[in-house]
Short mmCIF file of C-alpha atoms in Angstrom, two decimals:
data_model
loop_
_atom_site.label_atom_id
_atom_site.label_comp_id
_atom_site.label_asym_id
_atom_site.label_seq_id
_atom_site.Cartn_x
_atom_site.Cartn_y
_atom_site.Cartn_z
CA MET A 554 0.00 0.00 0.00
CA ARG A 555 2.76 2.46 0.94
CA LYS A 556 4.56 1.74 -2.35
CA HIS A 557 1.41 2.45 -4.33
CA LEU A 558 0.95 5.74 -2.48
CA ARG A 559 4.50 6.86 -3.28
CA VAL A 560 3.97 6.16 -6.99
CA ALA A 561 0.66 8.01 -6.97
CA LEU A 562 2.18 11.02 -5.19
CA LEU A 563 5.00 11.24 -7.74
CA THR A 564 2.40 11.24 -10.46
CA LEU A 565 0.51 13.99 -8.66
CA MET A 566 3.66 16.12 -8.48
CA GLY A 567 4.47 15.60 -12.17
CA THR A 568 1.05 16.09 -13.74
CA THR A 569 -2.35 17.52 -13.10
CA VAL A 570 -4.10 14.47 -11.72
CA PHE A 571 -7.62 15.79 -12.11
CA SER A 572 -8.40 17.44 -15.42
CA PRO A 573 -9.54 21.08 -15.12
CA MET A 574 -11.46 20.93 -18.41
CA ALA A 575 -14.94 22.41 -18.05
CA LEU A 576 -17.86 19.98 -17.89
CA ALA A 577 -21.44 20.44 -19.03
CA GLY A 578 -22.67 20.50 -15.44
CA PRO A 579 -22.31 18.73 -12.10
CA GLU A 580 -21.29 15.11 -12.48
CA VAL A 581 -19.88 12.37 -10.31
CA GLU A 582 -18.00 9.36 -11.58
CA VAL A 583 -18.16 6.55 -9.01
CA LEU A 584 -15.66 3.70 -9.15
CA HIS A 585 -17.07 0.75 -7.22
CA PHE A 586 -17.36 -3.03 -7.03
CA TRP A 587 -21.05 -3.33 -6.19
CA THR A 588 -22.29 -5.41 -9.11
CA SER A 589 -24.61 -8.03 -7.56
CA GLY A 590 -28.41 -7.77 -7.63
CA GLY A 591 -28.90 -6.33 -4.16
CA GLU A 592 -25.97 -3.95 -4.54
CA ALA A 593 -27.28 -2.64 -7.87
CA LYS A 594 -30.69 -1.93 -6.30
CA ALA A 595 -29.03 -0.04 -3.47
CA LEU A 596 -27.00 2.13 -5.85
CA LYS A 597 -30.11 2.90 -7.90
CA VAL A 598 -31.51 4.75 -4.88
CA LEU A 599 -28.63 7.23 -5.09
CA LYS A 600 -28.61 7.40 -8.89
CA ASP A 601 -32.30 8.28 -8.95
CA ASP A 602 -31.85 11.01 -6.35
CA LEU A 603 -28.96 12.59 -8.26
CA THR A 604 -31.09 12.63 -11.41
CA THR A 605 -33.59 14.85 -9.60
CA ARG A 606 -30.70 17.18 -8.71
CA ASN A 607 -29.60 17.38 -12.38
CA VAL A 608 -26.32 15.66 -11.51
CA VAL A 609 -24.92 13.12 -13.95
CA TRP A 610 -23.91 9.79 -12.40
CA LYS A 611 -21.11 8.15 -14.39
CA ASP A 612 -21.01 4.52 -13.38
CA ALA A 613 -17.58 2.83 -13.23
CA PRO A 614 -18.21 -0.70 -11.90
CA VAL A 615 -15.41 -3.24 -11.61
CA ALA A 616 -16.55 -6.78 -10.83
CA GLY A 617 -15.02 -8.50 -7.83
CA GLY A 618 -16.80 -8.55 -4.49
CA GLY A 619 -13.73 -7.80 -2.37
CA GLY A 620 -12.70 -4.72 -4.34
CA GLY A 621 -9.22 -5.93 -5.30
CA ASN A 622 -9.88 -5.49 -9.03
CA ALA A 623 -11.38 -2.05 -8.45
CA LYS A 624 -8.34 -1.01 -6.45
CA THR A 625 -6.06 -2.04 -9.33
CA VAL A 626 -8.11 0.08 -11.72
CA MET A 627 -8.01 2.99 -9.28
CA LEU A 628 -4.20 2.88 -9.00
CA THR A 629 -3.83 2.69 -12.78
CA ARG A 630 -6.10 5.69 -13.26
CA ILE A 631 -4.37 7.76 -10.60
CA ASN A 632 -0.99 7.09 -12.17
CA ALA A 633 -2.44 8.13 -15.54
CA GLY A 634 -3.76 11.39 -14.07
CA ASN A 635 -7.41 10.33 -14.35
CA ALA A 636 -8.73 9.54 -10.89
CA PRO A 637 -12.47 9.04 -10.42
CA THR A 638 -14.57 11.61 -8.57
CA ALA A 639 -15.46 9.09 -5.88
CA MET A 640 -14.32 5.60 -4.98
CA LEU A 641 -15.98 2.96 -2.83
CA MET A 642 -13.51 2.30 -0.01
CA LEU A 643 -13.52 0.78 3.45
CA GLY A 644 -11.23 0.38 6.40
CA GLN A 645 -7.64 1.47 6.61
CA ASP A 646 -7.45 2.39 2.91
CA ILE A 647 -9.44 5.56 3.57
CA ILE A 648 -7.04 6.65 6.31
CA ASP A 649 -3.96 5.88 4.18
CA TRP A 650 -5.18 7.75 1.09
CA SER A 651 -6.25 10.72 3.20
CA ARG A 652 -2.87 11.02 4.90
CA ALA A 653 -1.24 10.84 1.46
CA ARG A 654 -3.19 14.04 0.67
CA MET A 655 -5.11 12.40 -2.16
CA LEU A 656 -8.62 12.88 -0.76
CA GLY A 657 -10.62 16.08 -0.61
CA ASN A 658 -12.06 18.04 2.31
CA MET A 659 -15.81 17.56 2.83
CA ASN A 660 -16.00 19.51 6.10
CA ASP A 661 -18.28 22.25 4.73
CA THR A 662 -20.77 19.66 3.51
CA ALA A 663 -20.47 17.73 6.78
CA ARG A 664 -21.04 20.89 8.82
CA ALA A 665 -24.14 21.76 6.81
CA GLY A 666 -25.46 18.24 7.32
CA ASN A 667 -24.54 18.11 11.03
CA TRP A 668 -22.53 14.91 10.48
CA ASP A 669 -20.73 15.23 13.80
CA ALA A 670 -24.04 14.82 15.61
CA VAL A 671 -25.79 12.25 13.43
CA LEU A 672 -22.91 9.82 12.85
CA PRO A 673 -21.71 7.49 15.64
CA ASP A 674 -18.03 7.23 16.51
CA ALA A 675 -17.86 3.73 15.00
CA VAL A 676 -18.55 5.33 11.62
CA LYS A 677 -16.57 8.55 12.05
CA SER A 678 -13.38 6.63 12.82
CA PHE A 679 -13.31 5.53 9.16
CA THR A 680 -14.77 8.71 7.65
CA LYS A 681 -13.19 11.64 9.47
CA VAL A 682 -9.40 11.52 9.35
CA ASP A 683 -7.31 13.93 11.40
CA GLY A 684 -10.30 16.24 11.80
CA VAL A 685 -11.26 16.22 8.13
CA TYR A 686 -14.21 14.40 6.55
CA VAL A 687 -12.80 12.76 3.43
CA SER A 688 -15.61 10.34 2.63
CA VAL A 689 -19.34 9.93 3.02
CA PRO A 690 -20.46 6.72 4.78
CA THR A 691 -23.18 4.66 3.14
CA ASN A 692 -23.74 1.83 5.61
CA ILE A 693 -22.42 -0.57 8.23
CA HIS A 694 -22.12 -4.30 7.60
CA ARG A 695 -21.96 -7.04 10.19
CA VAL A 696 -19.42 -9.61 9.04
CA ASN A 697 -19.83 -12.54 11.46
CA MET A 698 -23.01 -14.06 10.01
CA VAL A 699 -24.28 -17.43 8.72
CA TRP A 700 -26.99 -17.69 6.04
CA ALA A 701 -28.90 -20.95 5.87
CA ASN A 702 -31.52 -22.71 3.77
CA LYS A 703 -34.54 -23.28 6.00
CA ALA A 704 -35.74 -26.37 4.11
CA ALA A 705 -32.31 -27.98 4.55
CA PHE A 706 -32.40 -27.30 8.30
CA ASP A 707 -35.94 -28.64 8.53
CA LYS A 708 -34.97 -31.78 6.61
CA ILE A 709 -32.55 -32.89 9.33
CA ASN A 710 -34.38 -31.09 12.15
CA ALA A 711 -31.27 -29.02 12.78
CA PRO A 712 -31.01 -26.49 15.63
CA ILE A 713 -29.10 -23.24 15.25
CA PRO A 714 -25.45 -24.10 16.08
CA LYS A 715 -24.08 -22.05 18.95
CA THR A 716 -20.56 -23.55 18.95
CA TRP A 717 -18.17 -24.69 16.26
CA GLU A 718 -18.47 -28.22 17.58
CA GLU A 719 -22.22 -28.09 16.93
CA PHE A 720 -21.59 -26.55 13.51
CA ASN A 721 -19.21 -29.39 12.60
CA GLY A 722 -21.71 -31.97 13.81
CA LEU A 723 -24.44 -30.49 11.62
CA ALA A 724 -22.10 -30.64 8.63
CA GLU A 725 -21.86 -34.41 8.94
CA LYS A 726 -25.66 -34.69 9.13
CA PHE A 727 -26.07 -32.53 6.02
CA LYS A 728 -23.58 -34.70 4.16
CA ALA A 729 -25.52 -37.81 5.16
CA ALA A 730 -28.69 -36.18 3.82
CA GLY A 731 -27.03 -35.40 0.48
CA ILE A 732 -26.74 -31.66 1.11
CA LEU A 733 -23.50 -29.71 0.76
CA PRO A 734 -22.83 -28.24 4.23
CA LEU A 735 -21.11 -25.02 3.20
CA ALA A 736 -21.24 -22.80 0.10
CA HIS A 737 -18.05 -20.77 -0.33
CA GLY A 738 -16.11 -18.91 -2.95
CA GLY A 739 -12.35 -19.37 -2.85
CA GLN A 740 -11.33 -15.76 -3.38
CA PRO A 741 -8.83 -14.06 -1.02
CA TRP A 742 -11.34 -11.65 0.50
CA GLN A 743 -13.88 -14.43 1.05
CA ASP A 744 -11.24 -16.57 2.73
CA LEU A 745 -10.43 -13.56 4.93
CA THR A 746 -14.11 -13.22 5.84
CA LEU A 747 -14.17 -16.88 6.83
CA PHE A 748 -11.01 -16.50 8.88
CA ASP A 749 -12.32 -13.35 10.55
CA SER A 750 -15.50 -15.05 11.75
CA VAL A 751 -13.76 -18.20 12.94
CA ALA A 752 -11.16 -16.15 14.84
CA LEU A 753 -13.84 -14.13 16.62
CA GLY A 754 -15.87 -17.23 17.46
CA VAL A 755 -12.97 -19.36 18.66
CA GLY A 756 -10.90 -16.71 20.40
CA GLY A 757 -13.58 -14.30 21.60
CA PRO A 758 -13.56 -10.48 21.53
CA GLU A 759 -10.52 -9.92 23.74
CA PHE A 760 -8.33 -12.33 21.80
CA TYR A 761 -9.56 -10.88 18.51
CA ARG A 762 -8.72 -7.35 19.56
CA LYS A 763 -5.33 -8.32 20.98
CA ALA A 764 -4.31 -10.37 17.95
CA PHE A 765 -5.70 -8.39 15.03
CA VAL A 766 -6.07 -4.82 16.28
CA GLU A 767 -3.09 -4.64 18.63
CA ARG A 768 -1.20 -7.35 16.66
CA ASP A 769 0.20 -8.91 19.82
CA SER A 770 2.89 -11.44 18.91
CA ALA A 771 2.10 -13.84 21.76
CA ALA A 772 -1.55 -14.00 20.77
CA LEU A 773 -0.70 -14.53 17.11
CA LYS A 774 1.64 -17.41 17.94
CA GLY A 775 -0.36 -18.95 20.77
CA PRO A 776 -2.57 -22.05 21.12
CA VAL A 777 -5.79 -20.19 20.27
CA MET A 778 -4.43 -19.47 16.80
CA VAL A 779 -3.80 -23.20 16.38
CA GLN A 780 -7.45 -23.85 17.25
CA ILE A 781 -8.55 -21.27 14.70
CA PHE A 782 -6.62 -22.93 11.90
CA SER A 783 -7.88 -26.33 13.01
CA GLN A 784 -11.45 -25.11 12.58
CA LEU A 785 -10.63 -23.62 9.21
CA ARG A 786 -9.31 -27.02 8.16
CA ALA A 787 -12.64 -28.54 9.21
CA LEU A 788 -14.51 -25.98 7.09
CA ARG A 789 -12.35 -26.88 4.10
CA GLY A 790 -13.86 -30.36 4.21
CA MET A 791 -17.41 -28.94 3.99
CA VAL A 792 -17.17 -27.19 0.59
CA ASP A 793 -17.51 -28.57 -2.94
CA PRO A 794 -14.56 -29.11 -5.32
CA ASN A 795 -15.57 -26.18 -7.53
CA PHE A 796 -15.32 -23.48 -4.85
CA PRO A 797 -12.07 -21.79 -6.05
CA GLY A 798 -12.78 -18.42 -7.68
CA ARG A 799 -16.55 -18.53 -7.13
CA ASP A 800 -18.17 -15.13 -6.59
CA TRP A 801 -19.82 -14.67 -3.22
CA ASN A 802 -23.30 -14.03 -4.62
CA LEU A 803 -23.15 -17.31 -6.53
CA ALA A 804 -22.45 -19.06 -3.25
CA SER A 805 -25.50 -17.27 -1.80
CA ALA A 806 -27.54 -18.57 -4.73
CA MET A 807 -26.47 -22.12 -3.88
CA VAL A 808 -28.04 -21.66 -0.44
CA MET A 809 -31.20 -20.18 -1.94
CA ARG A 810 -31.59 -23.15 -4.29
CA GLY A 811 -31.00 -25.66 -1.50
CA GLU A 812 -27.80 -26.99 -3.05
CA ALA A 813 -25.94 -25.96 0.10
CA ALA A 814 -27.14 -25.64 3.67
CA MET A 815 -25.10 -22.64 4.83
CA GLN A 816 -22.85 -19.76 3.82
CA ILE A 817 -20.58 -17.78 6.15
CA MET A 818 -20.78 -14.24 4.80
CA GLY A 819 -21.39 -10.67 5.94
CA ASP A 820 -24.90 -9.29 6.00
CA TRP A 821 -24.56 -7.95 2.46
CA ALA A 822 -25.77 -11.45 1.58
CA LYS A 823 -29.17 -10.37 2.94
CA GLY A 824 -29.47 -8.01 -0.03
CA GLU A 825 -29.22 -10.98 -2.40
CA PHE A 826 -31.91 -12.94 -0.56
CA THR A 827 -34.15 -9.86 -0.57
CA ALA A 828 -33.54 -9.18 -4.27
CA ALA A 829 -34.52 -12.79 -5.02
CA GLY A 830 -37.79 -12.37 -3.12
CA LYS A 831 -36.79 -14.69 -0.27
CA GLN A 832 -38.30 -14.25 3.18
CA PRO A 833 -36.62 -14.80 6.58
CA ASP A 834 -37.96 -17.76 8.57
CA GLN A 835 -39.78 -18.96 5.45
CA ASP A 836 -37.02 -19.45 2.91
CA TYR A 837 -33.86 -18.77 4.87
CA LEU A 838 -32.40 -18.40 8.34
CA CYS A 839 -29.53 -16.24 9.53
CA PHE A 840 -27.60 -16.21 12.77
CA PRO A 841 -24.22 -15.14 14.18
CA THR A 842 -21.27 -17.37 13.46
CA PRO A 843 -20.73 -19.90 16.28
CA GLY A 844 -19.16 -18.47 19.39
CA SER A 845 -19.67 -14.86 18.33
CA GLN A 846 -23.14 -14.25 19.73
CA GLY A 847 -23.29 -10.72 21.13
CA SER A 848 -20.20 -9.55 19.23
CA PHE A 849 -20.03 -7.66 15.95
CA SER A 850 -17.20 -7.75 13.48
CA TYR A 851 -18.13 -4.79 11.32
CA LEU A 852 -16.99 -2.73 8.39
CA VAL A 853 -18.07 0.70 7.19
CA ASN A 854 -18.58 1.33 3.47
CA SER A 855 -17.89 4.85 2.25
CA PHE A 856 -17.53 6.85 -0.93
CA SER A 857 -14.13 8.52 -0.63
CA MET A 858 -13.81 11.80 -2.51
CA PHE A 859 -10.63 12.44 -4.49
CA ARG A 860 -9.31 15.99 -4.61
CA GLN A 861 -10.72 17.97 -7.52
CA THR A 862 -9.93 21.23 -9.29
CA ASN A 863 -12.98 21.27 -11.56
CA PRO A 864 -15.95 22.95 -9.84
CA ASP A 865 -18.48 20.74 -11.65
CA ARG A 866 -16.90 17.63 -10.17
CA THR A 867 -16.69 19.24 -6.75
CA ALA A 868 -20.39 20.06 -7.02
CA GLY A 869 -21.02 16.44 -7.99
CA GLN A 870 -19.23 15.26 -4.85
CA VAL A 871 -21.35 17.53 -2.65
CA ALA A 872 -24.54 16.27 -4.33
CA LEU A 873 -23.49 12.64 -3.85
CA ALA A 874 -22.74 13.27 -0.18
CA GLU A 875 -26.08 14.99 0.37
CA ALA A 876 -27.98 12.23 -1.44
CA THR A 877 -26.20 9.52 0.55
CA MET A 878 -26.94 11.18 3.89
CA GLN A 879 -30.59 11.95 3.06
CA PRO A 880 -32.73 9.96 5.58
CA ALA A 881 -35.19 8.46 3.07
CA ASN A 882 -32.31 7.38 0.84
CA GLN A 883 -30.51 5.88 3.81
CA GLU A 884 -33.46 3.67 4.65
CA ALA A 885 -34.12 2.57 1.05
CA PHE A 886 -30.42 2.00 0.37
CA ASN A 887 -29.85 -0.16 3.43
CA LEU A 888 -33.00 -2.22 2.94
CA ALA A 889 -31.76 -3.11 -0.54
CA LYS A 890 -28.14 -3.62 0.51
CA GLY A 891 -28.91 -5.77 3.57
CA SER A 892 -26.91 -3.50 5.83
CA MET A 893 -27.43 -1.38 8.92
CA LEU A 894 -28.40 2.27 9.01
CA ARG A 895 -25.55 4.34 10.41
CA ARG A 896 -27.76 7.07 11.91
CA PRO A 897 -29.20 6.16 15.35
CA SER A 898 -32.15 8.56 14.92
CA LEU A 899 -33.27 6.71 11.79
CA ILE A 900 -33.13 3.35 13.58
CA ALA A 901 -35.33 4.69 16.38
CA ALA A 902 -37.82 6.10 13.88
CA ARG A 903 -37.93 2.84 11.97
CA SER A 904 -38.57 0.85 15.16
CA LYS A 905 -41.65 2.99 15.90
CA ARG A 906 -43.06 2.13 12.46
CA TRP A 907 -42.52 -1.63 12.94
CA PRO A 908 -45.74 -3.19 14.35
CA ILE A 909 -45.34 -5.55 17.31
CA SER A 910 -46.98 -8.35 15.29
CA LYS A 911 -44.11 -8.15 12.82
CA GLN A 912 -41.29 -8.30 15.32
CA PRO A 913 -38.80 -11.05 14.37
CA SER A 914 -38.48 -14.35 16.13
CA ALA A 915 -35.35 -15.01 18.16
CA ARG A 916 -33.77 -17.15 15.47
CA THR A 917 -34.36 -14.69 12.61
CA ALA A 918 -33.79 -11.38 14.40
CA PRO A 919 -30.38 -10.85 12.72
CA CYS A 920 -32.11 -11.16 9.31
CA GLN A 921 -34.21 -8.07 9.94
CA PRO A 922 -33.26 -4.54 8.85
CA SER A 923 -31.01 -2.40 11.01
CA PRO A 924 -30.73 -4.30 14.31
CA MET A 925 -28.41 -1.68 15.81
CA VAL A 926 -25.75 0.77 14.77
CA THR A 927 -23.45 0.62 17.80
CA PRO A 928 -22.80 -3.04 18.65
CA PRO A 929 -22.08 -4.08 22.24
CA GLN A 930 -18.64 -5.47 21.49
CA PRO A 931 -17.55 -3.93 18.17
CA MET A 932 -14.66 -5.58 16.39
CA PRO A 933 -13.51 -3.09 13.69
CA ARG A 934 -11.98 -4.74 10.63
CA ARG A 935 -9.22 -2.28 9.85
CA LEU A 936 -7.58 -4.85 7.59
CA SER A 937 -10.38 -4.59 5.03
CA PRO A 938 -10.66 -6.86 1.97
CA ILE A 939 -9.18 -4.18 -0.28
CA SER A 940 -6.30 -3.19 2.01
#
């Protein structure tokens, strides 16, 4: 990452990175990797809003759920002096690019929108860097989740597994019933997601924080880490031979069709189930990964704004930020994306509109929209998939 930043900074010093050529009007080019069904529906909420503001949305999608391909495109464009107006980023990348002086200053827009008051600290830590807002947050995702086919669970009368031992036992029963236990895509970021959830479930919040936030050497080399890799080895025996390279949403589709019983994936998978018309507790179940009940491993998605010299592009950035933070858009976006609202006031308002008769059952509560924005034991994933 540091090497890439040095190359980009040299390019910035040698050329005008962002073309000053006049545009026809406000526009925003968004480089992103949200290409699945649920993700596309979520983005449409923002595109439609910008249309009403007479702002042109220039879509720049790059397939690849973890964002690695999009990051490669971004670096190539920066080095060519053609950075996008906005880029979907998460985690430490936002902080690194901001401190390299590549991202713009959105403080005026944030002040007008009262972002300091409406955004929780869990979000601001990845959005406001050294006192400067450099990105606009879209949503929060819970990572440590399991998605399951209800019919498959009913077939073997399976309970919700609370421990990895129970999870492993269910896998053997699914195999005996002719059902693949686990749908997975063998891509680096998906493997990281699997590792993340197993580490939190096996080691617990304190170990997780010590090992992966503080990077304590003793924790990383200790017996708990051996247990984590042992469980990962067990999971390897639950997937099909064709898992390498599979996109995450295709693994979700395997669960929907009943070809696989479960998928370990962040709650963005909920957007795919919703887009396919599936209903919680009727078609699918979802629950925290074993051992991680009460803990959240979360990530914050944001549109990071690259520095601009053209006023039309700057105006496009402001319009995108305003559209993203607009309460009605926030609700519609997150319902489509399967994620959590990142404004506590909106969660409270939504709860008042949710009739008691429609409250979720205990085993499907995590499937419902916006359970909470500030988890009790937050585990921030600073080492994001596109780091």
